[in-house]
mmCIF file of C-alpha atoms in Angstrom:
data_model
loop_
_atom_site.group_PDB
_atom_site.id
_atom_site.type_symbol
_atom_site.label_atom_id
_atom_site.label_comp_id
_atom_site.label_asym_id
_atom_site.label_seq_id
_atom_site.Cartn_x
_atom_site.Cartn_y
_atom_site.Cartn_z
ATOM 1 C CA MET A 1 -38.220 -5.864 -0.065
ATOM 2 C CA ASN A 2 -40.475 -8.303 1.740
ATOM 3 C CA ALA A 3 -38.259 -9.131 4.709
ATOM 4 C CA ALA A 4 -39.988 -8.690 8.032
ATOM 5 C CA PHE A 5 -38.578 -5.812 10.029
ATOM 6 C CA PRO A 6 -37.661 -6.333 13.685
ATOM 7 C CA PRO A 7 -39.837 -4.685 16.328
ATOM 8 C CA HIS A 8 -38.849 -1.128 17.181
ATOM 9 C CA ASP A 9 -38.938 0.895 20.344
ATOM 10 C CA PRO A 10 -42.555 2.123 20.500
ATOM 11 C CA GLY A 11 -41.267 5.604 21.259
ATOM 12 C CA HIS A 12 -39.461 5.801 17.930
ATOM 13 C CA VAL A 13 -41.153 5.437 14.558
ATOM 14 C CA PRO A 14 -38.608 5.402 11.689
ATOM 15 C CA VAL A 15 -39.977 7.417 8.774
ATOM 16 C CA MET A 16 -40.373 5.708 5.369
ATOM 17 C CA LEU A 17 -38.631 2.565 6.621
ATOM 18 C CA ALA A 18 -39.866 0.321 3.795
ATOM 19 C CA GLU A 19 -38.796 2.854 1.153
ATOM 20 C CA VAL A 20 -35.387 3.375 2.779
ATOM 21 C CA MET A 21 -34.772 -0.377 2.766
ATOM 22 C CA GLU A 22 -35.918 -0.696 -0.838
ATOM 23 C CA TYR A 23 -33.497 1.950 -2.101
ATOM 24 C CA LEU A 24 -30.596 1.035 0.181
ATOM 25 C CA ALA A 25 -30.958 -2.678 -0.745
ATOM 26 C CA PRO A 26 -28.597 -4.038 1.958
ATOM 27 C CA ARG A 27 -26.959 -7.401 1.284
ATOM 28 C CA ASP A 28 -24.936 -10.052 3.090
ATOM 29 C CA GLY A 29 -21.348 -9.016 3.619
ATOM 30 C CA GLY A 30 -22.130 -5.356 3.005
ATOM 31 C CA ARG A 31 -20.838 -2.453 5.057
ATOM 32 C CA TYR A 32 -23.298 0.328 5.844
ATOM 33 C CA VAL A 33 -23.456 3.643 7.664
ATOM 34 C CA ASP A 34 -26.428 5.093 9.488
ATOM 35 C CA GLY A 35 -25.258 8.686 9.810
ATOM 36 C CA THR A 36 -28.182 9.698 12.026
ATOM 37 C CA PHE A 37 -28.526 6.734 14.378
ATOM 38 C CA GLY A 38 -31.078 8.348 16.712
ATOM 39 C CA GLY A 39 -33.353 5.590 17.963
ATOM 40 C CA GLY A 40 -31.751 2.939 15.747
ATOM 41 C CA GLY A 41 -34.834 2.310 13.616
ATOM 42 C CA TYR A 42 -33.007 2.076 10.296
ATOM 43 C CA ALA A 43 -30.013 0.352 11.894
ATOM 44 C CA ARG A 44 -32.174 -2.463 13.269
ATOM 45 C CA ALA A 45 -33.775 -3.096 9.903
ATOM 46 C CA ILE A 46 -30.454 -3.043 8.038
ATOM 47 C CA LEU A 47 -28.758 -5.414 10.470
ATOM 48 C CA ALA A 48 -31.764 -7.753 10.434
ATOM 49 C CA SER A 49 -31.813 -7.879 6.630
ATOM 50 C CA GLY A 50 -28.660 -9.959 6.348
ATOM 51 C CA ASN A 51 -25.187 -10.698 7.673
ATOM 52 C CA CYS A 52 -23.891 -7.173 7.215
ATOM 53 C CA THR A 53 -21.980 -4.649 9.325
ATOM 54 C CA LEU A 54 -23.176 -1.179 10.259
ATOM 55 C CA TRP A 55 -21.514 1.908 11.675
ATOM 56 C CA GLY A 56 -23.917 4.192 13.509
ATOM 57 C CA ILE A 57 -22.985 7.858 13.866
ATOM 58 C CA ASP A 58 -24.570 10.297 16.302
ATOM 59 C CA ARG A 59 -23.465 13.308 18.317
ATOM 60 C CA ASP A 60 -26.191 12.811 20.910
ATOM 61 C CA PRO A 61 -24.823 10.982 24.000
ATOM 62 C CA ALA A 62 -28.280 9.464 24.607
ATOM 63 C CA ALA A 63 -28.224 7.918 21.107
ATOM 64 C CA MET A 64 -24.779 6.498 21.791
ATOM 65 C CA GLU A 65 -26.135 4.809 24.909
ATOM 66 C CA ARG A 66 -29.030 3.315 22.933
ATOM 67 C CA GLY A 67 -26.587 1.996 20.346
ATOM 68 C CA ALA A 68 -24.338 0.453 22.986
ATOM 69 C CA ALA A 69 -27.345 -1.309 24.502
ATOM 70 C CA LEU A 70 -28.427 -2.582 21.080
ATOM 71 C CA ALA A 71 -25.022 -3.842 19.890
ATOM 72 C CA PRO A 72 -25.064 -7.219 21.741
ATOM 73 C CA ALA A 73 -28.213 -8.193 19.816
ATOM 74 C CA TYR A 74 -26.128 -8.394 16.613
ATOM 75 C CA PRO A 75 -23.074 -10.615 17.300
ATOM 76 C CA ASP A 76 -20.477 -11.001 14.577
ATOM 77 C CA GLY A 77 -19.594 -14.594 15.469
ATOM 78 C CA SER A 78 -16.183 -13.740 16.891
ATOM 79 C CA GLY A 79 -17.162 -12.155 20.187
ATOM 80 C CA GLY A 80 -17.864 -8.716 18.792
ATOM 81 C CA SER A 81 -20.857 -6.969 17.245
ATOM 82 C CA ARG A 82 -21.922 -6.116 13.707
ATOM 83 C CA LEU A 83 -23.018 -2.711 15.068
ATOM 84 C CA HIS A 84 -20.285 -0.162 15.744
ATOM 85 C CA MET A 85 -21.114 3.250 17.227
ATOM 86 C CA LEU A 86 -19.100 6.368 16.344
ATOM 87 C CA HIS A 87 -19.600 9.509 18.427
ATOM 88 C CA GLY A 88 -19.710 12.696 16.368
ATOM 89 C CA GLY A 89 -21.649 14.652 13.786
ATOM 90 C CA PHE A 90 -22.381 13.112 10.388
ATOM 91 C CA GLY A 91 -20.626 16.123 8.838
ATOM 92 C CA ASP A 92 -17.401 14.469 10.021
ATOM 93 C CA MET A 93 -18.343 11.078 8.558
ATOM 94 C CA ALA A 94 -15.209 10.572 6.440
ATOM 95 C CA GLU A 95 -12.904 11.352 9.364
ATOM 96 C CA LEU A 96 -14.865 9.189 11.820
ATOM 97 C CA LEU A 97 -14.763 6.215 9.444
ATOM 98 C CA ALA A 98 -11.099 6.743 8.551
ATOM 99 C CA GLU A 99 -10.225 6.570 12.262
ATOM 100 C CA ASN A 100 -11.666 3.054 12.119
ATOM 101 C CA ALA A 101 -9.841 2.143 8.885
ATOM 102 C CA ILE A 102 -13.027 2.370 6.800
ATOM 103 C CA THR A 103 -12.595 4.108 3.441
ATOM 104 C CA ALA A 104 -15.421 2.592 1.376
ATOM 105 C CA VAL A 105 -18.928 1.372 2.237
ATOM 106 C CA ASP A 106 -21.849 -0.187 0.397
ATOM 107 C CA GLY A 107 -24.522 2.175 1.609
ATOM 108 C CA ILE A 108 -25.195 5.312 3.627
ATOM 109 C CA VAL A 109 -28.545 6.409 5.049
ATOM 110 C CA LEU A 110 -29.319 9.826 6.519
ATOM 111 C CA ASP A 111 -32.512 10.882 8.290
ATOM 112 C CA LEU A 112 -32.131 14.644 8.555
ATOM 113 C CA GLY A 113 -33.569 16.894 11.226
ATOM 114 C CA VAL A 114 -34.501 16.199 14.823
ATOM 115 C CA SER A 115 -35.262 12.692 16.114
ATOM 116 C CA SER A 116 -38.473 11.586 17.798
ATOM 117 C CA TYR A 117 -36.552 10.966 21.010
ATOM 118 C CA GLN A 118 -35.248 14.524 21.080
ATOM 119 C CA ILE A 119 -38.678 16.016 20.413
ATOM 120 C CA ASP A 120 -40.431 13.855 22.998
ATOM 121 C CA GLU A 121 -37.989 14.571 25.829
ATOM 122 C CA ALA A 122 -39.123 17.875 27.322
ATOM 123 C CA ASP A 123 -35.742 18.441 29.001
ATOM 124 C CA ARG A 124 -34.048 18.651 25.581
ATOM 125 C CA GLY A 125 -35.976 21.830 24.778
ATOM 126 C CA PHE A 126 -36.924 21.002 21.188
ATOM 127 C CA SER A 127 -40.695 20.993 21.646
ATOM 128 C CA PHE A 128 -42.925 24.035 21.962
ATOM 129 C CA ARG A 129 -45.759 21.774 23.132
ATOM 130 C CA MET A 130 -44.024 20.756 26.377
ATOM 131 C CA ASP A 131 -42.386 22.983 28.957
ATOM 132 C CA GLY A 132 -38.651 22.493 29.268
ATOM 133 C CA PRO A 133 -35.354 24.385 29.315
ATOM 134 C CA LEU A 134 -34.711 26.286 26.092
ATOM 135 C CA ASP A 135 -31.776 24.098 25.027
ATOM 136 C CA MET A 136 -32.223 22.454 21.559
ATOM 137 C CA ARG A 137 -28.668 21.081 21.370
ATOM 138 C CA MET A 138 -28.300 17.684 19.708
ATOM 139 C CA ALA A 139 -24.898 17.317 21.364
ATOM 140 C CA ASP A 140 -24.086 18.400 24.904
ATOM 141 C CA THR A 141 -21.700 21.225 24.013
ATOM 142 C CA GLY A 142 -21.949 24.719 22.603
ATOM 143 C CA PRO A 143 -24.432 27.590 23.017
ATOM 144 C CA THR A 144 -28.052 26.743 23.761
ATOM 145 C CA ALA A 145 -31.145 28.209 22.139
ATOM 146 C CA ALA A 146 -31.572 30.290 25.312
ATOM 147 C CA ASP A 147 -28.104 31.783 24.761
ATOM 148 C CA VAL A 148 -29.082 32.794 21.228
ATOM 149 C CA VAL A 149 -32.540 34.096 22.114
ATOM 150 C CA ASN A 150 -31.304 36.208 25.020
ATOM 151 C CA ASN A 151 -28.077 37.550 23.536
ATOM 152 C CA ALA A 152 -28.282 37.790 19.742
ATOM 153 C CA PRO A 153 -29.043 41.241 18.286
ATOM 154 C CA GLU A 154 -32.552 41.719 16.925
ATOM 155 C CA GLU A 155 -31.418 41.765 13.291
ATOM 156 C CA GLU A 156 -29.460 38.522 13.710
ATOM 157 C CA LEU A 157 -32.453 36.840 15.356
ATOM 158 C CA ALA A 158 -34.682 37.939 12.493
ATOM 159 C CA ASP A 159 -32.230 36.518 9.942
ATOM 160 C CA ILE A 160 -31.989 33.169 11.763
ATOM 161 C CA ILE A 161 -35.763 32.813 11.983
ATOM 162 C CA TYR A 162 -36.289 33.915 8.384
ATOM 163 C CA HIS A 163 -33.537 31.956 6.627
ATOM 164 C CA TYR A 164 -33.638 28.752 8.694
ATOM 165 C CA GLY A 165 -37.250 28.777 9.854
ATOM 166 C CA GLU A 166 -38.710 30.270 6.656
ATOM 167 C CA GLU A 167 -40.912 32.457 8.861
ATOM 168 C CA ARG A 168 -42.299 35.416 6.904
ATOM 169 C CA MET A 169 -43.014 37.300 10.137
ATOM 170 C CA SER A 170 -39.424 36.943 11.343
ATOM 171 C CA ARG A 171 -38.831 40.637 12.022
ATOM 172 C CA ARG A 172 -42.006 40.871 14.045
ATOM 173 C CA VAL A 173 -41.002 37.752 16.016
ATOM 174 C CA ALA A 174 -37.476 39.046 16.659
ATOM 175 C CA ARG A 175 -38.864 42.396 17.856
ATOM 176 C CA ALA A 176 -41.221 40.623 20.264
ATOM 177 C CA ILE A 177 -38.397 38.415 21.596
ATOM 178 C CA VAL A 178 -36.161 41.427 22.271
ATOM 179 C CA ALA A 179 -39.013 43.235 24.055
ATOM 180 C CA ALA A 180 -39.819 40.148 26.161
ATOM 181 C CA ARG A 181 -36.218 39.462 27.181
ATOM 182 C CA ALA A 182 -35.860 43.061 28.337
ATOM 183 C CA GLU A 183 -38.445 42.230 31.010
ATOM 184 C CA ALA A 184 -36.995 38.824 31.967
ATOM 185 C CA PRO A 185 -34.722 36.229 30.302
ATOM 186 C CA LEU A 186 -36.475 33.672 28.099
ATOM 187 C CA LEU A 187 -35.320 30.361 29.565
ATOM 188 C CA ARG A 188 -38.234 27.971 28.937
ATOM 189 C CA THR A 189 -39.731 26.601 25.733
ATOM 190 C CA THR A 190 -43.250 27.665 26.684
ATOM 191 C CA GLN A 191 -42.065 31.228 27.338
ATOM 192 C CA LEU A 192 -40.659 31.509 23.832
ATOM 193 C CA ALA A 193 -43.634 29.775 22.229
ATOM 194 C CA ASP A 194 -46.036 32.199 23.927
ATOM 195 C CA VAL A 195 -44.028 35.187 22.700
ATOM 196 C CA VAL A 196 -44.136 33.894 19.115
ATOM 197 C CA ARG A 197 -47.841 33.106 19.269
ATOM 198 C CA SER A 198 -48.519 36.641 20.482
ATOM 199 C CA VAL A 199 -47.398 38.065 17.129
ATOM 200 C CA VAL A 200 -47.914 35.223 14.624
ATOM 201 C CA ARG A 201 -51.471 34.133 13.978
ATOM 202 C CA PRO A 202 -52.421 30.536 13.130
ATOM 203 C CA ASP A 203 -52.877 29.901 9.414
ATOM 204 C CA ARG A 204 -54.995 27.449 7.460
ATOM 205 C CA SER A 205 -52.298 24.752 7.588
ATOM 206 C CA GLY A 206 -53.056 24.074 11.243
ATOM 207 C CA ILE A 207 -49.332 24.238 12.068
ATOM 208 C CA ASP A 208 -48.574 25.851 15.418
ATOM 209 C CA PRO A 209 -47.364 29.455 14.909
ATOM 210 C CA ALA A 210 -44.221 28.677 16.941
ATOM 211 C CA THR A 211 -43.139 25.848 14.602
ATOM 212 C CA ARG A 212 -41.024 27.857 12.173
ATOM 213 C CA THR A 213 -39.269 29.919 14.845
ATOM 214 C CA PHE A 214 -38.323 26.783 16.790
ATOM 215 C CA GLN A 215 -37.111 25.154 13.556
ATOM 216 C CA GLY A 216 -34.938 28.139 12.709
ATOM 217 C CA LEU A 217 -33.336 28.254 16.146
ATOM 218 C CA ARG A 218 -32.752 24.489 16.195
ATOM 219 C CA ILE A 219 -31.051 24.526 12.791
ATOM 220 C CA HIS A 220 -28.851 27.456 13.840
ATOM 221 C CA VAL A 221 -27.875 26.027 17.233
ATOM 222 C CA ASN A 222 -26.834 22.700 15.692
ATOM 223 C CA ASP A 223 -25.337 24.028 12.431
ATOM 224 C CA GLU A 224 -27.583 21.528 10.687
ATOM 225 C CA LEU A 225 -27.216 22.906 7.157
ATOM 226 C CA GLY A 226 -23.436 23.066 7.549
ATOM 227 C CA GLN A 227 -23.438 19.429 8.658
ATOM 228 C CA ILE A 228 -25.566 18.473 5.651
ATOM 229 C CA ARG A 229 -23.325 20.311 3.182
ATOM 230 C CA ARG A 230 -20.234 18.616 4.585
ATOM 231 C CA VAL A 231 -21.663 15.097 4.552
ATOM 232 C CA LEU A 232 -22.974 15.525 1.005
ATOM 233 C CA GLU A 233 -19.454 16.445 -0.098
ATOM 234 C CA GLN A 234 -17.979 13.377 1.623
ATOM 235 C CA ALA A 235 -20.566 10.642 1.076
ATOM 236 C CA PRO A 236 -20.110 10.094 -2.689
ATOM 237 C CA ALA A 237 -16.380 9.459 -2.271
ATOM 238 C CA LEU A 238 -17.128 6.882 0.444
ATOM 239 C CA LEU A 239 -19.384 4.728 -1.744
ATOM 240 C CA ALA A 240 -17.942 1.582 -3.294
ATOM 241 C CA PRO A 241 -19.207 0.587 -6.770
ATOM 242 C CA GLY A 242 -22.828 -0.455 -6.320
ATOM 243 C CA GLY A 243 -23.030 1.519 -3.082
ATOM 244 C CA ARG A 244 -26.062 3.712 -2.455
ATOM 245 C CA LEU A 245 -26.778 6.965 -0.650
ATOM 246 C CA VAL A 246 -30.338 7.340 0.694
ATOM 247 C CA VAL A 247 -31.410 10.601 2.327
ATOM 248 C CA VAL A 248 -34.712 11.460 4.011
ATOM 249 C CA SER A 249 -35.290 15.182 4.549
ATOM 250 C CA PHE A 250 -38.183 17.069 6.102
ATOM 251 C CA HIS A 251 -38.228 20.594 4.740
ATOM 252 C CA SER A 252 -37.259 22.498 1.621
ATOM 253 C CA LEU A 253 -33.928 23.791 2.939
ATOM 254 C CA GLU A 254 -32.638 20.264 3.493
ATOM 255 C CA ASP A 255 -34.177 18.788 0.350
ATOM 256 C CA ARG A 256 -32.728 21.533 -1.850
ATOM 257 C CA LEU A 257 -29.201 20.756 -0.652
ATOM 258 C CA VAL A 258 -29.715 17.021 -1.200
ATOM 259 C CA LYS A 259 -31.192 17.520 -4.675
ATOM 260 C CA GLN A 260 -28.361 19.800 -5.769
ATOM 261 C CA ALA A 261 -25.621 17.526 -4.402
ATOM 262 C CA MET A 262 -27.043 14.402 -6.045
ATOM 263 C CA SER A 263 -27.640 16.224 -9.319
ATOM 264 C CA ARG A 264 -24.032 17.401 -9.383
ATOM 265 C CA ALA A 265 -22.741 13.907 -8.615
ATOM 266 C CA ALA A 266 -24.876 12.441 -11.417
ATOM 267 C CA GLY A 267 -23.888 15.140 -13.922
ATOM 268 C CA ARG A 268 -27.404 16.554 -14.025
ATOM 269 C CA MET A 269 -26.706 20.192 -13.176
ATOM 270 C CA PRO A 270 -28.193 22.663 -15.700
ATOM 271 C CA ALA A 271 -25.935 23.447 -18.639
ATOM 272 C CA PRO A 272 -24.726 27.036 -19.068
ATOM 273 C CA SER A 273 -26.596 29.329 -21.412
ATOM 274 C CA ARG A 274 -25.702 28.993 -25.090
ATOM 275 C CA HIS A 275 -24.824 32.683 -24.940
ATOM 276 C CA ASP A 276 -22.211 31.962 -22.256
ATOM 277 C CA PRO A 277 -18.738 31.587 -23.869
ATOM 278 C CA ARG A 278 -17.934 28.799 -21.401
ATOM 279 C CA ALA A 279 -20.542 26.617 -23.107
ATOM 280 C CA MET A 280 -18.176 26.225 -26.077
ATOM 281 C CA MET A 281 -15.425 24.837 -23.873
ATOM 282 C CA LEU A 282 -17.343 22.641 -21.447
ATOM 283 C CA ARG A 283 -17.713 18.969 -22.289
ATOM 284 C CA PRO A 284 -19.897 16.533 -20.412
ATOM 285 C CA GLU A 285 -17.838 14.413 -18.023
ATOM 286 C CA ARG A 286 -18.400 10.771 -17.331
ATOM 287 C CA THR A 287 -20.088 10.370 -14.005
ATOM 288 C CA ARG A 288 -19.724 7.605 -11.441
ATOM 289 C CA PHE A 289 -23.233 8.091 -10.066
ATOM 290 C CA THR A 290 -26.808 7.443 -11.171
ATOM 291 C CA LEU A 291 -29.926 8.957 -9.647
ATOM 292 C CA LEU A 292 -32.373 6.332 -8.395
ATOM 293 C CA THR A 293 -35.094 8.911 -7.742
ATOM 294 C CA GLY A 294 -35.879 11.467 -10.421
ATOM 295 C CA ARG A 295 -38.293 13.137 -8.055
ATOM 296 C CA PRO A 296 -38.438 12.837 -4.280
ATOM 297 C CA VAL A 297 -40.352 9.805 -2.999
ATOM 298 C CA ARG A 298 -43.084 10.745 -0.532
ATOM 299 C CA PRO A 299 -44.638 8.626 2.245
ATOM 300 C CA GLY A 300 -47.910 6.855 1.584
ATOM 301 C CA GLU A 301 -51.252 7.895 3.039
ATOM 302 C CA ASP A 302 -51.259 5.015 5.516
ATOM 303 C CA GLU A 303 -47.937 6.114 6.996
ATOM 304 C CA THR A 304 -48.869 9.783 7.303
ATOM 305 C CA ARG A 305 -52.107 8.758 8.974
ATOM 306 C CA ARG A 306 -50.255 6.547 11.474
ATOM 307 C CA ASN A 307 -47.321 8.925 11.920
ATOM 308 C CA PRO A 308 -48.144 12.594 11.239
ATOM 309 C CA ARG A 309 -44.443 13.482 11.592
ATOM 310 C CA ALA A 310 -43.854 11.723 8.266
ATOM 311 C CA ARG A 311 -46.131 14.035 6.288
ATOM 312 C CA SER A 312 -43.341 16.347 5.106
ATOM 313 C CA ALA A 313 -40.723 13.625 4.443
ATOM 314 C CA ARG A 314 -38.958 13.394 1.087
ATOM 315 C CA LEU A 315 -36.585 10.591 0.083
ATOM 316 C CA ARG A 316 -33.850 10.867 -2.556
ATOM 317 C CA ALA A 317 -31.316 8.205 -3.505
ATOM 318 C CA MET A 318 -28.381 7.639 -5.852
ATOM 319 C CA GLU A 319 -26.014 4.788 -6.689
ATOM 320 C CA CYS A 320 -22.286 4.649 -7.383
ATOM 321 C CA THR A 321 -21.880 2.830 -10.687
ATOM 322 C CA ALA A 322 -18.104 2.875 -11.197
ATOM 323 C CA PRO A 323 -14.866 2.995 -9.219
ATOM 324 C CA PRO A 324 -13.020 6.310 -8.867
ATOM 325 C CA THR A 325 -11.034 7.392 -11.874
ATOM 326 C CA PRO A 326 -7.378 6.632 -11.098
ATOM 327 C CA VAL A 327 -5.142 9.673 -10.805
ATOM 328 C CA SER A 328 -2.387 9.454 -13.416
ATOM 329 C CA GLU A 329 1.183 9.942 -12.335
ATOM 330 C CA PRO A 330 2.702 13.262 -13.475
ATOM 331 C CA ALA A 331 5.191 13.012 -16.273
ATOM 332 C CA ARG A 332 8.831 13.134 -15.250
#
């Protein structure tokens, strides 16, 4: 796509914007969903690409405010806006859209993980590089990271850090956290980061030793994998024929869920073993979806040089190629 993209807030750099637009392929009259509105980077580009309508979803009140401020820039010609903001998690996408009488759309884009705005605002507590309250909530409700760090049993902490942060030294980190909180509560991001760095040494990757622990806590606090599983169950049914789902993920936990969900939708899941009796009874079903990316698309060198946060991004996409199979009426 060669269309010029509108200028973005300099504090927010949308990852793989050109690739997202290429695979989403928005068109005039289309209806689209940005399930992770954040700073509105994708939303701006989609709305500028043609006379289309977009629903932006976010559970972060600050993102809702940004969307409300942006909406007047995209009038619909009848006194309203082509941008509609829906407050909630993308895991509730089907319900949020249904409340607005939307049952089918022409495209859905998801940018998983934490947004640049959330990382860069020290008071949100996502960053181990800046001192702030140990919060990490994407919404403004529920337990904070400080609640988890100071109250969870050592074994539970170790499991969170290992399974969600993929930190091999998780037990050592959990033990150090429990010892530190016995002296004084861990309430600041720098406190926690220092505890982690005291037991995890830097490796050759150059990634800060606190990275994986902070990732694990953030994913747990926000139920990020649960949100992803739910939206991947709902999104295919929301796509109209020709509609596309485009997902950008940033680590293996997210990408694995996306890959599996798209493979199932496209009928590409591995067949059972020929020694499995079920193999004699299973027949391939016609699928309504086609994969647009056999392998994940990665950002180019220029982008990773300009925006280091893009270095781990992976994009996957699929298209709905047929309407739902009608449900036959039961015989009477």
